[in-house]
XYZ file of C-alpha atoms in Angstrom:
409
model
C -36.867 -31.969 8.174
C -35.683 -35.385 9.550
C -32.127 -34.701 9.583
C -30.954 -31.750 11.154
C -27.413 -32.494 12.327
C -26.271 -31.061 8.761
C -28.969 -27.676 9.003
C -26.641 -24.764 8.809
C -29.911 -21.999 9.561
C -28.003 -19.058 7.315
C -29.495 -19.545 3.408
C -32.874 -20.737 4.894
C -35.729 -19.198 3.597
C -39.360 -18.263 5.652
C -40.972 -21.617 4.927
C -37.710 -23.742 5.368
C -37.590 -22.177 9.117
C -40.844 -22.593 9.521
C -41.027 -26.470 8.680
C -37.630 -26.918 11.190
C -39.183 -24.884 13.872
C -42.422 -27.263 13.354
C -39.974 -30.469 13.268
C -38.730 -29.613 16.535
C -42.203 -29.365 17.882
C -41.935 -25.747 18.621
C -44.810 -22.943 18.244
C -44.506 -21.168 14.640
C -43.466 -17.662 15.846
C -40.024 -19.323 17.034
C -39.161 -19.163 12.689
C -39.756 -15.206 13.136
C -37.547 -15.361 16.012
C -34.648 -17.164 14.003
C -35.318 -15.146 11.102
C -34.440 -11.853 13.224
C -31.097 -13.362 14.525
C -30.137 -14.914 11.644
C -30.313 -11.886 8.799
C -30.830 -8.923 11.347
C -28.882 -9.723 14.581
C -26.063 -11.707 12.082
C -25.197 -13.789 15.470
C -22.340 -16.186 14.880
C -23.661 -19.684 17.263
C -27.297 -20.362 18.382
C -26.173 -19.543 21.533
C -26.212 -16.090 20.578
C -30.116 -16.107 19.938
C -30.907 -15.126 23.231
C -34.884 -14.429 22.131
C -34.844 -18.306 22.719
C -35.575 -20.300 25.531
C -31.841 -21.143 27.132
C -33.483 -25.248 26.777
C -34.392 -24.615 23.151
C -30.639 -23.351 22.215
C -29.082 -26.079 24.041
C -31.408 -28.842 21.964
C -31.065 -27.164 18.619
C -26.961 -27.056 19.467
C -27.535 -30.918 20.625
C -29.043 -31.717 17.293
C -26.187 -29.746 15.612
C -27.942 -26.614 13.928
C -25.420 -24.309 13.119
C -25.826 -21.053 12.342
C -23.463 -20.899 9.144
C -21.936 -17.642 9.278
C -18.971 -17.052 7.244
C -15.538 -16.489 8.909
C -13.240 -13.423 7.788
C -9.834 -14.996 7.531
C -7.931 -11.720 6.388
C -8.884 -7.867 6.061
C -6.911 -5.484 3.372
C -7.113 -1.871 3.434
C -7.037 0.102 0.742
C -5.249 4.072 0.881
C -9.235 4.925 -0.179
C -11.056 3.140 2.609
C -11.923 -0.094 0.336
C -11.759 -2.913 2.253
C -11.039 -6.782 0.761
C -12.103 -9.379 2.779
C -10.818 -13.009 2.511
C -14.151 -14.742 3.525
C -13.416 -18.141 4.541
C -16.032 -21.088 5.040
C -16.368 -24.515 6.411
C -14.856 -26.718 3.663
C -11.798 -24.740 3.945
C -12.322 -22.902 0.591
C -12.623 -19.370 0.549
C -13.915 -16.205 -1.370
C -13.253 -12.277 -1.878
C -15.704 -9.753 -0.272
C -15.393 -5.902 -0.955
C -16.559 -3.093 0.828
C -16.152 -0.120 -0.654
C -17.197 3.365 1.036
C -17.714 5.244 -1.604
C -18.992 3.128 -4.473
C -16.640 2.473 -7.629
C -18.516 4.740 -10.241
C -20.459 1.933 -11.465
C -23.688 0.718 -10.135
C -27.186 2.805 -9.629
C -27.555 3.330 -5.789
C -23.353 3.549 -5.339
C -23.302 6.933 -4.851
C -20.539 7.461 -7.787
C -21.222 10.323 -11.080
C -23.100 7.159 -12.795
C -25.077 5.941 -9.647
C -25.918 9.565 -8.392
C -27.717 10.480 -11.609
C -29.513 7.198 -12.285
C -30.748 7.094 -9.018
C -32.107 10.516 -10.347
C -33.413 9.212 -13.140
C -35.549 7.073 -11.303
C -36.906 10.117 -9.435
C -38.429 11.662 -12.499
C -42.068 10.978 -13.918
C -42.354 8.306 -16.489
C -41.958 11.148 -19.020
C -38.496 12.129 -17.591
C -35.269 10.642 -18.306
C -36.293 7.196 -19.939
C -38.811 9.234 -22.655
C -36.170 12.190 -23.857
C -33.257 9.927 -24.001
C -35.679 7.548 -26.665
C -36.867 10.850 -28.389
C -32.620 11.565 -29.023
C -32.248 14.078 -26.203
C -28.624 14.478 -25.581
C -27.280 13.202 -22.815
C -25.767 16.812 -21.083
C -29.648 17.674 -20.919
C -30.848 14.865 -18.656
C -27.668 15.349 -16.099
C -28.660 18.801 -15.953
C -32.324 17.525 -15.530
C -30.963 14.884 -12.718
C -28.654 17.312 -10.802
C -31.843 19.906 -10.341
C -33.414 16.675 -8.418
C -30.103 16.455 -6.364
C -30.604 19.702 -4.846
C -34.613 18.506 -3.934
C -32.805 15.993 -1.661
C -29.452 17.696 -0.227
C -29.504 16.503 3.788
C -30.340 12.684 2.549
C -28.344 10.217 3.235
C -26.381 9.512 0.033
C -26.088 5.827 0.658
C -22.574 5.331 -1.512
C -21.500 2.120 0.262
C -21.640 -0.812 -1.723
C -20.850 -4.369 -1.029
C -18.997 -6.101 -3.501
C -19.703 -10.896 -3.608
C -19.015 -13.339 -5.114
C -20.947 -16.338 -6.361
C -18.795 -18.959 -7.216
C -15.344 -20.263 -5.388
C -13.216 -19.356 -8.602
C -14.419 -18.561 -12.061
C -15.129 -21.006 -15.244
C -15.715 -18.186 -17.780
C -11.705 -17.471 -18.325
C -11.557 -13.703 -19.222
C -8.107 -12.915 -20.848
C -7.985 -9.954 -18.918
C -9.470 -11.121 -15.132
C -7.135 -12.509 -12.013
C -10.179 -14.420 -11.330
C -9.827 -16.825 -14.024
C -6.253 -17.536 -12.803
C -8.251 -19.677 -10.117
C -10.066 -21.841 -12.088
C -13.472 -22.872 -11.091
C -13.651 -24.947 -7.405
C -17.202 -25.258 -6.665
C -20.605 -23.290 -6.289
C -21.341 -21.481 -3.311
C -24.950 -21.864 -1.580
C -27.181 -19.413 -0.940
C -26.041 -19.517 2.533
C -22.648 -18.596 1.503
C -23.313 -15.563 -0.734
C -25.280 -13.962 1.609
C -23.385 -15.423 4.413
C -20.682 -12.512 2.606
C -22.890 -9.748 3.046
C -23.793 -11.018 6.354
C -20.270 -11.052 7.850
C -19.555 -7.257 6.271
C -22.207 -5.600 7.408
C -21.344 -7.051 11.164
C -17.768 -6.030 10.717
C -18.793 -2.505 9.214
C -21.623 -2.336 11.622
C -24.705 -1.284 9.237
C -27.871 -2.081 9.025
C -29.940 -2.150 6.181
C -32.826 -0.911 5.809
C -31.463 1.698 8.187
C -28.613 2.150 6.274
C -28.476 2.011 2.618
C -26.574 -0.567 1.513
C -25.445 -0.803 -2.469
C -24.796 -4.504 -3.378
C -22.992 -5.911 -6.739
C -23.196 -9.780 -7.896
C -19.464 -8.849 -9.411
C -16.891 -10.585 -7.219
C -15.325 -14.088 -7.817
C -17.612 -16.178 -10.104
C -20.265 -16.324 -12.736
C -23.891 -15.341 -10.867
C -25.444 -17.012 -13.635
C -23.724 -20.201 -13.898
C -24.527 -20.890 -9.938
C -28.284 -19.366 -10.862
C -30.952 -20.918 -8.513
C -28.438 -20.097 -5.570
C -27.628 -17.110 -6.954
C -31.928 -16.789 -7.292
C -32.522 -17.506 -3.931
C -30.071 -15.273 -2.213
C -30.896 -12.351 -3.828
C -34.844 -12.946 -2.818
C -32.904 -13.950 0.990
C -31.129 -10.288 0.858
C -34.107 -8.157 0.122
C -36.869 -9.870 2.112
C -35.002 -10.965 5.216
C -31.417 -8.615 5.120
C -33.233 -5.629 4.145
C -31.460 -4.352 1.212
C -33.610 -3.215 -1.390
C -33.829 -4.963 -5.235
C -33.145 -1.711 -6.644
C -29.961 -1.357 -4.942
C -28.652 -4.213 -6.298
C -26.965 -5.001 -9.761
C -26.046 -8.946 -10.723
C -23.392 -8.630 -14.073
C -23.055 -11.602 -16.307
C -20.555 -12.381 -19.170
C -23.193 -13.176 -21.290
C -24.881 -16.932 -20.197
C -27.448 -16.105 -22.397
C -30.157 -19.012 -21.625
C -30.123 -17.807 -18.152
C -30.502 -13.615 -19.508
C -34.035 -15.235 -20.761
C -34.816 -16.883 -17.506
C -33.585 -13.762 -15.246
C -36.413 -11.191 -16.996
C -38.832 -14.309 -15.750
C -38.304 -13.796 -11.726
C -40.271 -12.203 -9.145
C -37.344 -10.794 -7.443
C -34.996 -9.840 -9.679
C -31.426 -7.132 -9.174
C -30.800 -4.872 -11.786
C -29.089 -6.681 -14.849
C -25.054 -5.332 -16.371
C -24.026 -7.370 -19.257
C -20.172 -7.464 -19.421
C -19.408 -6.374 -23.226
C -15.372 -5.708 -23.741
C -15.658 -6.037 -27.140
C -17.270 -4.036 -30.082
C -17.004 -7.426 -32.724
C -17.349 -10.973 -32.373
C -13.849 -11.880 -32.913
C -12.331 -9.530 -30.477
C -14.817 -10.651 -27.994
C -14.235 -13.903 -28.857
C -10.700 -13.451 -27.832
C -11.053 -11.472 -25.049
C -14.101 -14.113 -23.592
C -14.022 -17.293 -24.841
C -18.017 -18.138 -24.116
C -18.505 -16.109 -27.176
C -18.042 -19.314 -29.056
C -21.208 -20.617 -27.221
C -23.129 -17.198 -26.971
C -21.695 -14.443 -29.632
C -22.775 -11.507 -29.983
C -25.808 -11.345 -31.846
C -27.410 -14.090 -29.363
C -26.223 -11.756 -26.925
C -27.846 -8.858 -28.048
C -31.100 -10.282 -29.080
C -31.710 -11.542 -25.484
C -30.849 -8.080 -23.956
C -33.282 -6.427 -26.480
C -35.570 -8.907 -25.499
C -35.333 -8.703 -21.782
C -38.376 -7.169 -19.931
C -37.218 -3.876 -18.175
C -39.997 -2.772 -15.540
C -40.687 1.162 -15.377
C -37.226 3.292 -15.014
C -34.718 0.248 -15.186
C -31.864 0.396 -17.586
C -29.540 -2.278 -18.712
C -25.947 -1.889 -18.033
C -23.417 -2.770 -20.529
C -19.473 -2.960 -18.690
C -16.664 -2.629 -21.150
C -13.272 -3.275 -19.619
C -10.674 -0.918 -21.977
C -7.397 -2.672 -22.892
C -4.903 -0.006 -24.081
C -4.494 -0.637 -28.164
C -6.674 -3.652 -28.040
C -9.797 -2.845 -28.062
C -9.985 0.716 -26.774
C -10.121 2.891 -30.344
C -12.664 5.261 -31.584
C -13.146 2.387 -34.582
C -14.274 0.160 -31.106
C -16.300 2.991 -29.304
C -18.518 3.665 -32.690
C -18.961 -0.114 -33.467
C -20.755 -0.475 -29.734
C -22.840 2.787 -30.584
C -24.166 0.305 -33.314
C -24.649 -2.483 -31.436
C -26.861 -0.376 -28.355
C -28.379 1.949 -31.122
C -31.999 2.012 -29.627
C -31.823 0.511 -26.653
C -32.474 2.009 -23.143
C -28.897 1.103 -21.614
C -25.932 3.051 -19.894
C -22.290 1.880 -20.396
C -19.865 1.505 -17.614
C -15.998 2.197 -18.737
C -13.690 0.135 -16.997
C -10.062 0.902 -18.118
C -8.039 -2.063 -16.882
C -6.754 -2.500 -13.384
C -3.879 -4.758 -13.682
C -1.900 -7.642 -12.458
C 0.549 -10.647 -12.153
C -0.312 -12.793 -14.985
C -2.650 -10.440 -17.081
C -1.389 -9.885 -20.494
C -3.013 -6.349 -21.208
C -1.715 -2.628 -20.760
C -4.048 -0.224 -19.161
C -4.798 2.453 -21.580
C -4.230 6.340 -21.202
C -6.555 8.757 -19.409
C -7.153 10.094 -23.450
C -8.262 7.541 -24.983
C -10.543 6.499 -21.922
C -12.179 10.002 -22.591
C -12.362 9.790 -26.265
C -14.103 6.526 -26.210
C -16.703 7.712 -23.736
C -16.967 10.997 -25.662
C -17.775 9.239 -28.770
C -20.757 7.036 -26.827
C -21.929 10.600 -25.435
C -22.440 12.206 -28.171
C -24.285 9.149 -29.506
C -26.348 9.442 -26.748
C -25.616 6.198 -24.632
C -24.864 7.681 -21.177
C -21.510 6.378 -20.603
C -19.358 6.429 -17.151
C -15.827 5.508 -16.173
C -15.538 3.536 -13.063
C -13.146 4.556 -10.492
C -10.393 1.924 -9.674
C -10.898 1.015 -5.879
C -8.727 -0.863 -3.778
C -6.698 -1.103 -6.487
C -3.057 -1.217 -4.193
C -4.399 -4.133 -2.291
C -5.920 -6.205 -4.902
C -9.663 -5.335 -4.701
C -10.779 -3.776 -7.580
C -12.568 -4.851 -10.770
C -10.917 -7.756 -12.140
C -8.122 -8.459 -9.343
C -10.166 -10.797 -6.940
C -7.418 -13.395 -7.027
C -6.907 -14.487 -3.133
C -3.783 -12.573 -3.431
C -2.287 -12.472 0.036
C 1.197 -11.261 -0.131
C 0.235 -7.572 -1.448
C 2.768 -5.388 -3.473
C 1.358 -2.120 -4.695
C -0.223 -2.004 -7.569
C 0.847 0.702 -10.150
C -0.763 3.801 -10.262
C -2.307 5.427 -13.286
């Protein structure tokens, strides 16, 4: 590294610290030592890394290292204990963050109905959950099968918190029925940024994975896979020098489907959710317009074709717009297009807004569109609206500032 006046140290990975440690002339354990403030210590300047020499902190500050971490401009606080942060950073732009105590009823690992029992699933021997639901075993028989593991591990920590970030300052995919896309798309954020987020939570929280078990989700503000080598990067940042283990954490896509192929490729690699929302290609086309690009069969045919290791599922999201796309005509034409796979849906009936041209639909017809995907055989799980009354749940990460309650279903 010649030029370190613009090094920020946060989004630098083992062998990037190791080559500025060496460019300072330091000895190589000083990159361990930076490592452990950095992602483990989250301090905020380099004075803060007190493991260093007092003359080494004042020449990296002289050189003008920085350390990179986010600022949190404004905290909302949900009735539920959901928290939205207003991350800002040093360009002046600025991103959503969630925390959410209690998971939403989505992810594996977030502690919700849906998380609880696939983090089950993984428990069991290869013959377990994955084998009977391919040999047509209904669904009611492997919760019964997951919830006798639950009582294996009562006294465990549960680990339902789950940390909601973004990837992108804004969003270029336009969903019809997202906040998000109200922004427009500003610019990518680094790999410093996105797990600058995570960063700046857990200090505020104060946890500490791998002590604590954190649940993470790719879902906020942006399109992972249209910012994917950051994206790449900090995920392989947050599990080898955060702590937070791959299998806690879930990356959803609207369906970039060149980058579904390249995603089974990595090393390092968070669970994959595939945001549906439609059961036919001119719904979905609609509803998303980058099904013009990617439709549906494209879209299927790379998640059939996407590697999943030993107990992994693909998740399928399918945000429910009351009369639009929310019938039992709807719920039987996705039965058709899963048939066969090894996936779980995650129901999503819409949390509204300013702006958003869509009704959310009634607590029946939620049911009777996950009953008819039951009884299919596709597990399928409605997600608990979080943070809805300040603006934080799925969907409403808009920057909104000024918040008026949202209304309740």
């Amino acid at each position: 590294m010649s030029d370190l006046s613009q090094v920020v140290l946060l989004g630098l990975d083992q062998a990037e610290l190791s080559s500025l440690v060496e460019s300072v002339g330091e000895p190589a354990y000083r990159a361990k030592q930076l490592r452990e403030a950095v992602y483990r210590q989250r301090v905020e300047s380099i004075e803060g890394i007190t493991t260093l020499p007092q003359q080494l902190r004042i020449k990296l500050a002289e050189k003008g290292i920085s350390i990179g971490l986010p600022r949190i401009e404004r905290r909302f606080v949900s009735q539920d204990g959901t928290v939205r942060y207003l991350i800002g950073f040093a360009d002046g732009q600025s991103v959503e963050t969630v925390w959410m105590p209690e998971g939403d009823g989505g992810e594996a690992g977030d502690g919700s109905e849906a998380g609880e029992l696939a983090e089950r699933f993984a428990d069991l021997s290869p013959s377990g959950a994955e084998a009977r639901l391919e040999k047509g075993e209904p669904f009611a028989a492997l919760k019964h099968c997951a919830t006798q593991k639950r009582g294996q591990k009562q006294g465990q920590n549960q680990g339902r918190s789950t940390i909601c970030i973004s990837s992108q300052v804004g969003c270029a995919v336009d969903c019809q029925f997202c906040l998000t896309a109200l922004l427009g798309a500003k610019r990518n954020l680094t790999a410093g940024e996105i797990v600058g987020q995570v960063c700046a939570v857990l200090k505020d929280q104060q946890v500490s994975p791998p002590q604590d078990r954190i649940n993470l989700v790719f879902m906020g503000q942006g399109e992972p896979f249209l910012n994917y080598e950051n994206f790449v990067k900090a995920a392989r940042l947050l599990v080898e020098e955060v702590g937070i283990a791959e299998r806690r954490m879930t990356v959803s896509t609207a369906g970039i489907v060149p980058r579904i192929h390249d995603f089974g490729g990595e090393k390092i690699r968070p669970k994959l959710a595939i945001s549906l929302n439609a059961s036919s290609d001119e719904l979905r086309t609609r509803l998303m317009p980058l099904n013009k690009k990617w439709n549906l069969e494209m879209l299927m045919a790379a998640a059939r074709a996407y590697p999943l290791r030993s107990r992994e599922w693909i998740t399928f999201e399918y945000v429910l717009l009351g009369t639009v796309n929310d019938g039992p005509e709807n719920a039987k034409e996705v039965v058709e297009l899963l048939r066969g796979m090894r996936c779980k849906v995650n129901l999503i009936a819409l949390n509204p807004g300013p702006g958003i041209d869509f009704t959310t639909p009634g607590e029946e017809r939620v049911a009777g569109f996950q009953t008819i995907l039951r009884e299919s055989g596709i597990p399928a799980f409605v997600r608990r609206p979080r943070g809805r009354d300040i603006y934080a749940a799925c969907g409403q990460l808009k920057r909104t500032v000024e918040i008026a309650t949202a209304p309740a279903l």
